[in-house]
Coordinates of C-alpha atoms and ligand atoms in Angstrom, one line a residue:
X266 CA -111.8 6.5 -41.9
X267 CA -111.7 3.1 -43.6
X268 CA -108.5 4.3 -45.4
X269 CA -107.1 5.7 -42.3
X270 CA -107.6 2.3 -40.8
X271 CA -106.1 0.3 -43.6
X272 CA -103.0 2.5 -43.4
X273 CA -102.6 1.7 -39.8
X274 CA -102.7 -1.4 -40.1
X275 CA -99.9 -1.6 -43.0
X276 CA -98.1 0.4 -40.4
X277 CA -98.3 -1.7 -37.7
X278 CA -97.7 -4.8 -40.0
X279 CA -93.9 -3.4 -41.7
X280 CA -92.9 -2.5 -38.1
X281 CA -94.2 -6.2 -37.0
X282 CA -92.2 -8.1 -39.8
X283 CA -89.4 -5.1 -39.8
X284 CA -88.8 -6.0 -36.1
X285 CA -89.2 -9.9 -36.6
X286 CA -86.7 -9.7 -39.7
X287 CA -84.2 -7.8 -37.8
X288 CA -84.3 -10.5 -35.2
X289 CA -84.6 -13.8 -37.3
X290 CA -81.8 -12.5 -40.2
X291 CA -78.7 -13.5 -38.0
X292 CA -76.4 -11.0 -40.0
X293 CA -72.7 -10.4 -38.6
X294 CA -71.5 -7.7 -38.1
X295 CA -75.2 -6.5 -37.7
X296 CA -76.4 -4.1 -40.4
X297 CA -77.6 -1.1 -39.7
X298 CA -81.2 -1.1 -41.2
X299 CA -83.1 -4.0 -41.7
X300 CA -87.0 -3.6 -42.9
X301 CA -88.8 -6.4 -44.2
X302 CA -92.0 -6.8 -45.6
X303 CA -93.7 -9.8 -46.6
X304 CA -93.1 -12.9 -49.3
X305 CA -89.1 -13.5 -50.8
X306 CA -87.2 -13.6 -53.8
X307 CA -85.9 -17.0 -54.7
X308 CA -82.4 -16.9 -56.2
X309 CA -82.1 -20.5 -57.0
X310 CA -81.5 -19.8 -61.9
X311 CA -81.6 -16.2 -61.5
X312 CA -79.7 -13.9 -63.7
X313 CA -77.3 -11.4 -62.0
X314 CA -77.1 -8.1 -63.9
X315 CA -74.3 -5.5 -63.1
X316 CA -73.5 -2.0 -64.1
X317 CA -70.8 -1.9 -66.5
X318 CA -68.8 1.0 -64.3
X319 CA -68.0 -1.8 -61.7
X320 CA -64.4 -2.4 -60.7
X321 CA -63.3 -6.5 -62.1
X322 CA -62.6 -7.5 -58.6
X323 CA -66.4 -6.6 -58.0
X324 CA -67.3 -8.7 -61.2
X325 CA -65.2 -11.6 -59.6
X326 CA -67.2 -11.6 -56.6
X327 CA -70.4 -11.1 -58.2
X328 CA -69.4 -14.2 -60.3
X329 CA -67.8 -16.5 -57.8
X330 CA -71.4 -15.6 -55.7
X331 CA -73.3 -16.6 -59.0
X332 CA -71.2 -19.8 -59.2
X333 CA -71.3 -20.4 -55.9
X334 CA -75.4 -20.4 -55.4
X335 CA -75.7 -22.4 -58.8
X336 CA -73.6 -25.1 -57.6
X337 CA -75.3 -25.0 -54.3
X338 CA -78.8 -25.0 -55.6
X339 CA -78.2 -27.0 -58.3
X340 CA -79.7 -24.1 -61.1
X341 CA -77.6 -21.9 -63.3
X342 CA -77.4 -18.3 -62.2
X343 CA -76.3 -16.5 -65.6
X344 CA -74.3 -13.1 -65.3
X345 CA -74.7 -10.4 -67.5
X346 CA -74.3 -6.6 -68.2
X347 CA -77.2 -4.8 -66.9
X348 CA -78.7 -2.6 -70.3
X349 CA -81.4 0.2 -69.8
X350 CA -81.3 0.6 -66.2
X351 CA -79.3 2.3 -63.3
X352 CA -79.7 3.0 -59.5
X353 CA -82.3 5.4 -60.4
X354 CA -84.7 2.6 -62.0
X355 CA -87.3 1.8 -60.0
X356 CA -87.3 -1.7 -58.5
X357 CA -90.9 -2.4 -59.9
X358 CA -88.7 -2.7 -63.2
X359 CA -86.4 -5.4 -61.7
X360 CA -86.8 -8.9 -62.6
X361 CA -83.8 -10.7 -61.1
X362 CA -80.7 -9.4 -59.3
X363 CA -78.9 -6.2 -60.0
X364 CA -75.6 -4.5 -59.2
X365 CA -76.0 -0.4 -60.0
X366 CA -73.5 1.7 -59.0
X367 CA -75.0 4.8 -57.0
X368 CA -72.2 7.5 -55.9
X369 CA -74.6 9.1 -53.2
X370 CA -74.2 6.7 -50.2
X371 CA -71.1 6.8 -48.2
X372 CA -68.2 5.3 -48.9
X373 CA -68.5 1.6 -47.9
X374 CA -72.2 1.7 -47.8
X375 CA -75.1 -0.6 -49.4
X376 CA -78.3 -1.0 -49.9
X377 CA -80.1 -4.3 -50.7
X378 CA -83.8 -4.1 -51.9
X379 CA -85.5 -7.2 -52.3
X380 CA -89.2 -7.7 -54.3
X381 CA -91.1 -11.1 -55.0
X382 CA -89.6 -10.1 -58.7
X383 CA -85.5 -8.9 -57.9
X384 CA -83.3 -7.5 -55.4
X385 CA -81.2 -4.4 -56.4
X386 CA -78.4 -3.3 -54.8
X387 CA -77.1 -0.2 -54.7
X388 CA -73.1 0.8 -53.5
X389 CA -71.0 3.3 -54.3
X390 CA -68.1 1.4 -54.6
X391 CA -66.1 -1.8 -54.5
X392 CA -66.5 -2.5 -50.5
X393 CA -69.9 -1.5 -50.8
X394 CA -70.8 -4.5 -53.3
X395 CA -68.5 -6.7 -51.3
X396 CA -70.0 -6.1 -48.5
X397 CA -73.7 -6.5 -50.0
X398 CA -72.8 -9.6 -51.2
X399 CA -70.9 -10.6 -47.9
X400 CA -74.9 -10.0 -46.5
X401 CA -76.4 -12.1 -49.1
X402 CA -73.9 -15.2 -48.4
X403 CA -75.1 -14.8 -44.8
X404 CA -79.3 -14.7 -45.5
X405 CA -79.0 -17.7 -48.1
X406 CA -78.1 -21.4 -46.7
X407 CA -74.9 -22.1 -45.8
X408 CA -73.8 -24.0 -48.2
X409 CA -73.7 -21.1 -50.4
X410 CA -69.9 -20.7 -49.0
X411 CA -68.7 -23.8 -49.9
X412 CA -69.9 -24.1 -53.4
X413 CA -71.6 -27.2 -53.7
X414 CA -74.8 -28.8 -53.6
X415 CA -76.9 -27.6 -50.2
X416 CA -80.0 -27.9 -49.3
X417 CA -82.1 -24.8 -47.7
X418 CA -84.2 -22.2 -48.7
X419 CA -82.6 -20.1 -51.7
X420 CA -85.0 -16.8 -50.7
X421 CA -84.2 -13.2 -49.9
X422 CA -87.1 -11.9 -47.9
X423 CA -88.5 -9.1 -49.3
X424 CA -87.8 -5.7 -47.5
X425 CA -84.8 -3.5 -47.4
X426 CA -81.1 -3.5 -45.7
X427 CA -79.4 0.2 -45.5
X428 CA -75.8 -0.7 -44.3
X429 CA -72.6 1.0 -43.5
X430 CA -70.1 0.8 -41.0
X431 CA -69.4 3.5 -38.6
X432 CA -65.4 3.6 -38.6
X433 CA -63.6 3.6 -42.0
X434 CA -60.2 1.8 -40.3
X435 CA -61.2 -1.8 -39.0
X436 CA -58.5 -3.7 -38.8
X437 CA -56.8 -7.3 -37.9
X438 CA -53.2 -7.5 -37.0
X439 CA -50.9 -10.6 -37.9
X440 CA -47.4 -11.5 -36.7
X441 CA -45.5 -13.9 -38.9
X442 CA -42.3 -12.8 -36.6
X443 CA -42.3 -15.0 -34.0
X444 CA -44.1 -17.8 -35.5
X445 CA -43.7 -17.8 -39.5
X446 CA -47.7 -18.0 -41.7
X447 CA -47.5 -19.1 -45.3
X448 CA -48.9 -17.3 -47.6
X449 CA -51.8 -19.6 -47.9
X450 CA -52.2 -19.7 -44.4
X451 CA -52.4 -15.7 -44.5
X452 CA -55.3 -15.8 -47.3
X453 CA -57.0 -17.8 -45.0
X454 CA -56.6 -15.4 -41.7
X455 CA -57.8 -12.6 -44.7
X456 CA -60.7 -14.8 -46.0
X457 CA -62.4 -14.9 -42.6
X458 CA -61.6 -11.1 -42.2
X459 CA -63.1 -10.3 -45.7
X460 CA -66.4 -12.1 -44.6
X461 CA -67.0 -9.7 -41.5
X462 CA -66.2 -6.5 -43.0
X463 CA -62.9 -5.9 -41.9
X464 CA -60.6 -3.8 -44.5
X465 CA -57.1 -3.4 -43.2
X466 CA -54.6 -6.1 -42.2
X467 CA -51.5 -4.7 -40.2
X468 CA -48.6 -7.3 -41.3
X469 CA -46.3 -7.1 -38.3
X470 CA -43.1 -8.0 -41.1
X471 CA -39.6 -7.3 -39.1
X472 CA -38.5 -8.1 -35.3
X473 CA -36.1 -9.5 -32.9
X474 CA -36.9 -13.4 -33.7
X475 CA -36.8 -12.6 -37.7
X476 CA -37.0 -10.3 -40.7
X477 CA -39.6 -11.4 -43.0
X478 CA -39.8 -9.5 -46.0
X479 CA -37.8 -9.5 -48.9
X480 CA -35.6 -6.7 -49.6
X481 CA -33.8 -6.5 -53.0
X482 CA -30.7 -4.4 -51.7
X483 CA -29.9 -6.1 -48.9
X484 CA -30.5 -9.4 -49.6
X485 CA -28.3 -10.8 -46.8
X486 CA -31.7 -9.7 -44.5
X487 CA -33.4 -12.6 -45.3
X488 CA -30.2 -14.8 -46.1
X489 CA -29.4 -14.6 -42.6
X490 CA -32.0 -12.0 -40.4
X491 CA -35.0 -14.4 -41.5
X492 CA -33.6 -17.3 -39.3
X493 CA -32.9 -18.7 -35.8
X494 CA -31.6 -21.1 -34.0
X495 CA -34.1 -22.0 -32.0
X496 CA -36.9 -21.0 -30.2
X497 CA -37.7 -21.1 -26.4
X498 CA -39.6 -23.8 -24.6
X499 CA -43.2 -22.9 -23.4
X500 CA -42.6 -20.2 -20.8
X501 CA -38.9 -21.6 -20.1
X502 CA -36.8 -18.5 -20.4
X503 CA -33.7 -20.2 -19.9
X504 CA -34.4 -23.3 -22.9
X505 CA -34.1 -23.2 -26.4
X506 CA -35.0 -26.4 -28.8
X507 CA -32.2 -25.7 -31.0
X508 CA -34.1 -26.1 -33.9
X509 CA -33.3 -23.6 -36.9
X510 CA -36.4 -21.8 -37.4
X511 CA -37.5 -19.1 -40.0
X512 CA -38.7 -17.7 -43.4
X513 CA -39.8 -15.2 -45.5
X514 CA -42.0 -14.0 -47.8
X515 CA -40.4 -13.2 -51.3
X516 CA -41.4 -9.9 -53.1
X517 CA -43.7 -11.6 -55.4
X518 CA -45.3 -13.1 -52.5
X519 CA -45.9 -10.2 -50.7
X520 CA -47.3 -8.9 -54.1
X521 CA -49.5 -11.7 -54.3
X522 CA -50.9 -11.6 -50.6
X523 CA -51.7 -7.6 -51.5
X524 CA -53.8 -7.9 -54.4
X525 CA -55.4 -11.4 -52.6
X526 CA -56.3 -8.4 -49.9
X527 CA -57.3 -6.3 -52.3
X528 CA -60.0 -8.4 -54.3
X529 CA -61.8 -8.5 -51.4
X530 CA -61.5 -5.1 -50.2
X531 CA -58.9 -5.2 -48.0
X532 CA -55.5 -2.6 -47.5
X533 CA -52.3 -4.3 -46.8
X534 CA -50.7 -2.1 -44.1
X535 CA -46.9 -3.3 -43.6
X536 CA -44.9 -2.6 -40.2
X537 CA -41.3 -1.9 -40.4
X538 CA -41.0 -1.9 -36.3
X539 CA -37.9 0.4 -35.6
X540 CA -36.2 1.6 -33.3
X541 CA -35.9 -1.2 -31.4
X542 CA -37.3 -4.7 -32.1
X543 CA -34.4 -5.0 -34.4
X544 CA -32.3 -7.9 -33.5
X545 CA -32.6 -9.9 -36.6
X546 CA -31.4 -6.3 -39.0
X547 CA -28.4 -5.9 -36.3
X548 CA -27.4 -10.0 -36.7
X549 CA -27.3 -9.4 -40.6
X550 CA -25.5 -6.2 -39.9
X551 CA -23.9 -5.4 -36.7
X552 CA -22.7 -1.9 -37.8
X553 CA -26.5 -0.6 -37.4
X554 CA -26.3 -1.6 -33.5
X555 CA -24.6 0.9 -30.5
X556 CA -21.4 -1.7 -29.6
X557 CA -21.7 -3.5 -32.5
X558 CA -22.6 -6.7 -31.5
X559 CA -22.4 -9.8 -32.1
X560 CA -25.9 -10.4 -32.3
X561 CA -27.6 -13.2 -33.0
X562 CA -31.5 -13.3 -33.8
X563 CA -33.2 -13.4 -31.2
X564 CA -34.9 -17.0 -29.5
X565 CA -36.4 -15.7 -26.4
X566 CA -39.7 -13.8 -26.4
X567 CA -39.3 -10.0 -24.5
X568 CA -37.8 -7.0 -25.6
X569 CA -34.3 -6.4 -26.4
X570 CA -32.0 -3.9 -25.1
X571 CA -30.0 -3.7 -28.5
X572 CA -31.7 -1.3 -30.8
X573 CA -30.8 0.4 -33.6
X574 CA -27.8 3.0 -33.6
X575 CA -29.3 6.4 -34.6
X576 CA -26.1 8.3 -33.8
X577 CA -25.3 7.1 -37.6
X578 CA -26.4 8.4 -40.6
X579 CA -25.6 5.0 -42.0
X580 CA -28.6 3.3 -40.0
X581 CA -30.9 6.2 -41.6
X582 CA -29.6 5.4 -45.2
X583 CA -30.4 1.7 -44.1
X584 CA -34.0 2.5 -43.4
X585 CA -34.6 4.3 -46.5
X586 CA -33.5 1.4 -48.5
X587 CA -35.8 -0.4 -46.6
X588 CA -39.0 1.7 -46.7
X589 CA -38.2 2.3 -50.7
X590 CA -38.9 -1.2 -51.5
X591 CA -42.1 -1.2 -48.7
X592 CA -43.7 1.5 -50.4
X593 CA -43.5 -0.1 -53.5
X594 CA -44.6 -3.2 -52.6
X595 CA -47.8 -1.5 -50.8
X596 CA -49.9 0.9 -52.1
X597 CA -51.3 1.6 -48.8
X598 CA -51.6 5.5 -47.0
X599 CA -50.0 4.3 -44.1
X600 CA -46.9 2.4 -43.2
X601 CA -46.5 1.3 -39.8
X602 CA -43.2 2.1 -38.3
X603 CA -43.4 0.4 -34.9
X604 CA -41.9 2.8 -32.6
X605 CA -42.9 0.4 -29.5
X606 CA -40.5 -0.9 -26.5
X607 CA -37.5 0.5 -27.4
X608 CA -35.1 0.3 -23.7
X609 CA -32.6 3.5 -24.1
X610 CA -29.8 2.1 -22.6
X611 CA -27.8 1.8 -25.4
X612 CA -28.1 5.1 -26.7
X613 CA -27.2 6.3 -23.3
X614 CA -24.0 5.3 -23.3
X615 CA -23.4 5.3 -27.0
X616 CA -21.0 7.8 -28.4
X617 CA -22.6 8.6 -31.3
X618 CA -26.3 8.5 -30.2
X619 CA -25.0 11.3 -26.9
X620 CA -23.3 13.0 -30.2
X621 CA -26.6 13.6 -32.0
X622 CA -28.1 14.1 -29.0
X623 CA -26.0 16.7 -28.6
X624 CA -26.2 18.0 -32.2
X625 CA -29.8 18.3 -31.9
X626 CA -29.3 20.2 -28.6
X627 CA -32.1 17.7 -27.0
X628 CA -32.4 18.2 -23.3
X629 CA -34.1 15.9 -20.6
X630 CA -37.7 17.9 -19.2
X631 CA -40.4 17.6 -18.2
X632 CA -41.9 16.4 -21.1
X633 CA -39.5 13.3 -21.1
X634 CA -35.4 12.5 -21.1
X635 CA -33.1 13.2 -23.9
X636 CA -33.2 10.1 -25.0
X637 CA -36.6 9.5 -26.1
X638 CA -36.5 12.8 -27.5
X639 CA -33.3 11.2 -29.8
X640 CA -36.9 8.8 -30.3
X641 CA -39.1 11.8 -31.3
X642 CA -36.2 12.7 -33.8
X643 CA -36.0 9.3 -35.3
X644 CA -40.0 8.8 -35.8
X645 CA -40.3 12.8 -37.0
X646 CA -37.1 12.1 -39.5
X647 CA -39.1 8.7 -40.8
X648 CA -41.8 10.5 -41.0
X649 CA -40.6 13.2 -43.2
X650 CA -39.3 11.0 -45.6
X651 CA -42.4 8.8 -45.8
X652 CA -44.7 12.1 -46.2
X653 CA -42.1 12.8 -49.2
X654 CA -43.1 9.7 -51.2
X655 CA -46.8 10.4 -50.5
X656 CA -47.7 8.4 -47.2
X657 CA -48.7 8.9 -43.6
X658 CA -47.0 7.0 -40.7
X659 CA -49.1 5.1 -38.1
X660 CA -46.6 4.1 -34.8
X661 CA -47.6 2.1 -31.5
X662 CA -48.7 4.9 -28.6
X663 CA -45.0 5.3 -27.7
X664 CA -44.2 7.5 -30.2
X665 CA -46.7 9.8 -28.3
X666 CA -44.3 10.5 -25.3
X667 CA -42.3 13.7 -25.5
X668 CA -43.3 15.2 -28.9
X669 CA -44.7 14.0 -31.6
X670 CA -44.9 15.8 -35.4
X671 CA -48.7 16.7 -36.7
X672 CA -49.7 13.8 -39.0
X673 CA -48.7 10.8 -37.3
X674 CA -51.5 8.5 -36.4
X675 CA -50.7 6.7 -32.8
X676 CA -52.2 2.9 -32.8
X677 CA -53.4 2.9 -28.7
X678 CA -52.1 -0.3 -27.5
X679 CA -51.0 0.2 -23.7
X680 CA -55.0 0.8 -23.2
X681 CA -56.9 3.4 -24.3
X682 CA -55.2 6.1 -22.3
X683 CA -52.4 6.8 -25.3
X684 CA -55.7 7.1 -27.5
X685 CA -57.4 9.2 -25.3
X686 CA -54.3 11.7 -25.2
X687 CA -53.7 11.6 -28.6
X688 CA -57.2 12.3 -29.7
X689 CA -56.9 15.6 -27.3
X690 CA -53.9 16.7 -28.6
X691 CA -55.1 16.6 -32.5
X692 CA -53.8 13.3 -33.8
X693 CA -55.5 10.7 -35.6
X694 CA -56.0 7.5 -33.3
X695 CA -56.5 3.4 -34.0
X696 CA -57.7 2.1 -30.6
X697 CA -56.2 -1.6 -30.0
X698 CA -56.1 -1.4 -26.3
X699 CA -54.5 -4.5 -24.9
X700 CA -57.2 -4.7 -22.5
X701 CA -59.6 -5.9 -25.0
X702 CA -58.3 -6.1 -28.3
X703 CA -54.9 -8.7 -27.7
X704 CA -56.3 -12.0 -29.2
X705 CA -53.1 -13.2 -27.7
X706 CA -54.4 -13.4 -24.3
X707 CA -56.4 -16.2 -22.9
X708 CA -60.3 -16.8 -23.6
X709 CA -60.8 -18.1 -20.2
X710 CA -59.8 -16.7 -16.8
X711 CA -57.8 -19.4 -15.5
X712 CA -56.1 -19.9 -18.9
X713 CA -54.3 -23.4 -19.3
X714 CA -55.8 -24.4 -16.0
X715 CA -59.0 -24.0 -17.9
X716 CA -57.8 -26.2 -20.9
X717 CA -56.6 -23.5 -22.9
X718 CA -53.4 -23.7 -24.9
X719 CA -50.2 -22.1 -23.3
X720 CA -50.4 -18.3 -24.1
X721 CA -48.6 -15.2 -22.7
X722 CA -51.3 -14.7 -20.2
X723 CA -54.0 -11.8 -19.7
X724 CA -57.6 -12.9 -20.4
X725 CA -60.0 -11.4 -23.5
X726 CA -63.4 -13.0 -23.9
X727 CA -65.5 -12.7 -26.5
X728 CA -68.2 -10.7 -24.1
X729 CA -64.8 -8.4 -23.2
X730 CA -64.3 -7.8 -26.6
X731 CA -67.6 -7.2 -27.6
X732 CA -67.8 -4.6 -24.6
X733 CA -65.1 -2.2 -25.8
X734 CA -66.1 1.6 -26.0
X735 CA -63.9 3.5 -28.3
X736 CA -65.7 6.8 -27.9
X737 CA -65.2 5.7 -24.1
X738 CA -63.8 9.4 -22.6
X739 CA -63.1 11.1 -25.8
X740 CA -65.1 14.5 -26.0
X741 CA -67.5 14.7 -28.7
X742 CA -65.4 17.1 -30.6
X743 CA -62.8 15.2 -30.2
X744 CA -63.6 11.8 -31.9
X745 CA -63.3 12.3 -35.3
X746 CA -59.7 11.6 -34.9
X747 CA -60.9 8.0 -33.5
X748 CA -60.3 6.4 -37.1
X749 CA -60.9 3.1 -36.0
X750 CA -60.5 -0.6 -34.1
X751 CA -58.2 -3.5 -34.7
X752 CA -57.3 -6.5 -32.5
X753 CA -53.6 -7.5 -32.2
X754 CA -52.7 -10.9 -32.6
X755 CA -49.2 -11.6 -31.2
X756 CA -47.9 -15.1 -32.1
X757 CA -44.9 -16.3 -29.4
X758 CA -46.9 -19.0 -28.2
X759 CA -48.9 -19.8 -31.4
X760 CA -47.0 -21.9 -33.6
X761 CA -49.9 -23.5 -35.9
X762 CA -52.6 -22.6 -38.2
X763 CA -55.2 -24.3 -35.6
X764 CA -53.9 -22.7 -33.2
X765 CA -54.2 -19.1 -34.4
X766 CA -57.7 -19.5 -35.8
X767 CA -58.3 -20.6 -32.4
X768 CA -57.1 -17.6 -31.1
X769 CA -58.6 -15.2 -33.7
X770 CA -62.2 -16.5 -33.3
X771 CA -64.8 -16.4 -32.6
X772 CA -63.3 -12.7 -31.1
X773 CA -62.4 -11.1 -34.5
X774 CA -66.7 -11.2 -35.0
X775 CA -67.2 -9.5 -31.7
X776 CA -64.5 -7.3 -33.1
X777 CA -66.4 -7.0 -36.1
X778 CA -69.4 -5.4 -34.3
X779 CA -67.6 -2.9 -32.9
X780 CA -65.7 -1.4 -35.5
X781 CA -69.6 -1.7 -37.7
X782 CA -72.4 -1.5 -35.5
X783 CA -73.3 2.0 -34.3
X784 CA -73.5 1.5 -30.1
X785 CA -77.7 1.0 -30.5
X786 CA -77.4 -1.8 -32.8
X787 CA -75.2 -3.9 -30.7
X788 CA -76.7 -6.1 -28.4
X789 CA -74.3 -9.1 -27.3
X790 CA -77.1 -11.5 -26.3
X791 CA -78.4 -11.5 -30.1
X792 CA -74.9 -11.6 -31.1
X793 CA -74.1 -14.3 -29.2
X794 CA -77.5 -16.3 -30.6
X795 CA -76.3 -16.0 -34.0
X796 CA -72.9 -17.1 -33.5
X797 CA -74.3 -20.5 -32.0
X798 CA -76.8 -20.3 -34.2
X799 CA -75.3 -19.1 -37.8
X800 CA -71.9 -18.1 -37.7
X801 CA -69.9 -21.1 -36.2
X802 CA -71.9 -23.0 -39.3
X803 CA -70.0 -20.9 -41.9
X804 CA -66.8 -21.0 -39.8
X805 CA -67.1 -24.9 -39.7
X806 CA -67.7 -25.1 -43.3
X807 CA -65.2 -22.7 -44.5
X808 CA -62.7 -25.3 -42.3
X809 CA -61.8 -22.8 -39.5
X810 CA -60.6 -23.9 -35.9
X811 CA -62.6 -21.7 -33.5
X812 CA -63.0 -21.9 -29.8
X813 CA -66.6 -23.1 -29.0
Ligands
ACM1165 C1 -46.9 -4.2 -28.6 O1 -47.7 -5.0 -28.2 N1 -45.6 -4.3 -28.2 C2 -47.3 -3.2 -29.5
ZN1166 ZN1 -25.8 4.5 -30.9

């Protein structure tokens, strides 16, 4: 009876603490397991210990996390190769911190297991001991990010986090088109990204206002597509500053930003948007267009009614040179290849497009007109020869109307609806409705009337973002092919860093939450208390502009 008793009551008292710790640990995006027990490790001098099967870019972090708490703390944390254990060793045996690789948990996963003695942590690769150590940064003082001395508690309470997220694809979206991010300015938008979990960042790399990768064969892109002259006043259609505006990243640069991504666990996924959104290709070469041109890249926002010419084989050759270099600059699955707001006006009255057209035998239905089949054609020929060199195609829900090839992934972004539809008819799906995932729309109601900075409109809180369903309507059978979330970031009326960390947060956390948290673990009041609370402290000290 006695025993019964005192079992009970150590019951009662790990659900207690378990439920306390889960609400006092302010831990974005929430993990999915948090038990404590009682009493903490103190990390201030101790010695990290790490299987000698992990990755170097898991080393790094595991050494700039070292660094960072000794400098912090003011006590050496040494780092060395873990000898006579693995992630079978019980953690009685642990005295200090160790890193053991265990090929059982899921893809992405960790688990951190903290004793008065050591913490061991378990993951069965890289993201899952960046992540783990992402966790730790967050339960230690502050300072820990910046790397110098801070005061604070150095402990780990004692207990046990079991994390992992629930969609393999959460991603973040940057446009360096219409407003142009250097590259350190771009390891600063993946920094923040790398902190919440996130692991894929669409780079939005060609459009109208300017082309923005390097490509070796035709260099004139970049000589002449990668500038304008000028760009348009606030919301003054009919101005232009007349200021020559542009760049580029080189190749080496865009190698650079990939492995930066990559360290910390994150896929560079480029966009090549075509067919349309092509002005600054058909200024650099006018033969690609319907009539030829001139064309001059663009300095308006909107959409363009010159697109490329698919009635010749020339503009095909074109785009092969192109995705040739992309693929070797990326190592990614998936290129993006656009595929949005392309107007069919030209190819309507285009000799060459009606002639293909023709070839192809296309015929206006029900199932759409002739002309975005000629579309269809395009995205199911790019396709082809992007499945030939080993990788899938992702394309804005467009590419969804009339037919569409098996294999293509459609990125939802005119709602959910285009998700919805292509999750019932088979394909895989990225939900970034513009209802709730366009961190280019206002984080107030009344927008500038509100004091925010001129934007294109629309309004996306935090709370709005935080509310999004993306099982919402998709039948249970149906939502494997829900791969994942990612917010869109659209940059005509953001011209400066401040500006577009203002924009991107606090909403990429909400963001965070939903691509990680299972639908019981999220809870946007205790979100919300840790962001006062926690997370705008990191985001101040890591030097980020974020809309209070
Ligand atoms: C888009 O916002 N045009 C994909
Ligand atoms: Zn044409």
């Amino acid at each position: 009876m006695k025993k019964i008793l005192s079992i009970t009551i150590a019951v009662m008292s790990a659900c207690t603490l378990s439920c306390k710790g889960g609400e006092t640990l302010d831990i974005t995006p929430r993990p999915r397991e948090i038990t404590l027990g009682s009493g903490s490790f103190n990390v201030k001098g101790a010695g990290f210990n790490y299987d000698a099967s992990l990755e170097e870019r898991t080393l790094n972090a595991v050494f700039k996390l070292a660094d960072d708490i000794s400098a912090a703390c003011g006590k050496t944390c040494s780092v060395a190769a873990a000898t006579g254990v693995d992630a079978s060793t019980d953690i009685g045996r642990l005295k200090g911190i160790f890193l053991l690789k265990d090929e059982s948990l899921a893809p992405e996963n960790y688990v951190i297991e903290t004793t008065k003695k050591g913490i061991k942590i378990t993951a069965p690769d890289h993201n899952g001991f960046f992540y783990a150590i992402q966790t730790l940064r967050q339960i230690l003082p502050v300072g820990n990010y910046a790397g110098k001395s801070a005061a604070g508690k150095w402990a780990v309470p004692c207990g046990t986090i079991s994390d992992g997220p629930r969609f393999a694809y959460r991603g973040m979206h940057m446009d360096p088109c219409r407003h142009f991010w250097s590259v350190e300015e771009t390891k600063k938008y993946i920094d923040v990204m790398a902190l919440y979990k996130l692991n894929r960042l669409h780079w939005h790399l060609t459009e109208d206002q300017g082309w923005r990768i390097e490509i070796k064969k035709y260099p004139e892109l970049t000589e002449i597509g990668a500038f304008r002259n000028g760009t348009m006043i606030g919301r003054d259609f009919s101005s232009n500053d007349g200021i020559r505006y542009g760049g580029f990243y080189t190749q080496e640069q865009i190698k650079e930003v990939v492995a930066y991504a990559w360290e910390k666990g994150i896929t560079v996924i480029p966009e090549i948007d075509l067919p349309g959104h092509m002005v600054a290709a058909l200024t650099t070469y006018p033969q690609l267009g319907c009539t030829g041109g001139p064309y001059e890249v663009w300095t308006l926002w909107g959409v363009s009614e010159d697109v490329l010419c698919v009635g010749k084989e020339s503009t095909f050759a074109f785009l092969e040179g192109v995705l040739d270099e992309m693929c070797e600059l990326f190592p990614s699955e998936y290129i993006h290849i656009g595929g949005d707001e392309c107007p069919k006006v030209r190819w309507e009255k285009c000799p060459l497009c009606q002639a293909r057209i023709k070839a192809l035998g296309l015929k206006s239905d029900e199932k759409g007109t002739k002309e975005q089949k000629l579309q269809n054609y395009v995205t199911s020929r790019i396709q082809k020869y992007l499945e030939g060199k080993g990788r899938k195609i992702i394309g804005w829900d467009e590419i969804l109307e009339g037919e569409l090839a098996p294999g293509a992934t459609v990125m939802s972004w005119r709602g959910a609806d285009g998700g919805i539809e292509a999750a019932n008819r088979g394909f895989d799906v990225i939900m970034t409705p513009n209802s709730h995932m366009y961190f280019d729309y206002y984080q107030s109601e009344n927008g500038v009337e509100d004091g925010e900075p001129l934007g294109i409109g629309g309004f996306v809180s935090t709370e709005k973002v935080y509310s999004f369903d993306p099982m919402d309507k998709i039948a249970p059978e149906m939502q494997k092919h829900i791969l994942g979330v990612q917010a869109n970031l659209w940059t005509e009326y953001i011209a400066t860093p401040e500006h577009l960390e203002y924009m991107l947060l606090p909403r990429m956390l909400a963001l965070s939450e939903v691509q990680w948290c299972t639908p019981e673990n999220r809870d946007f009041a205790r979100f919300s208390a840790g962001l006062k609370s926690h997370q705008e402290k990191i985001l101040e000290l890591l030097g980020y502009n974020f809309r209070k």
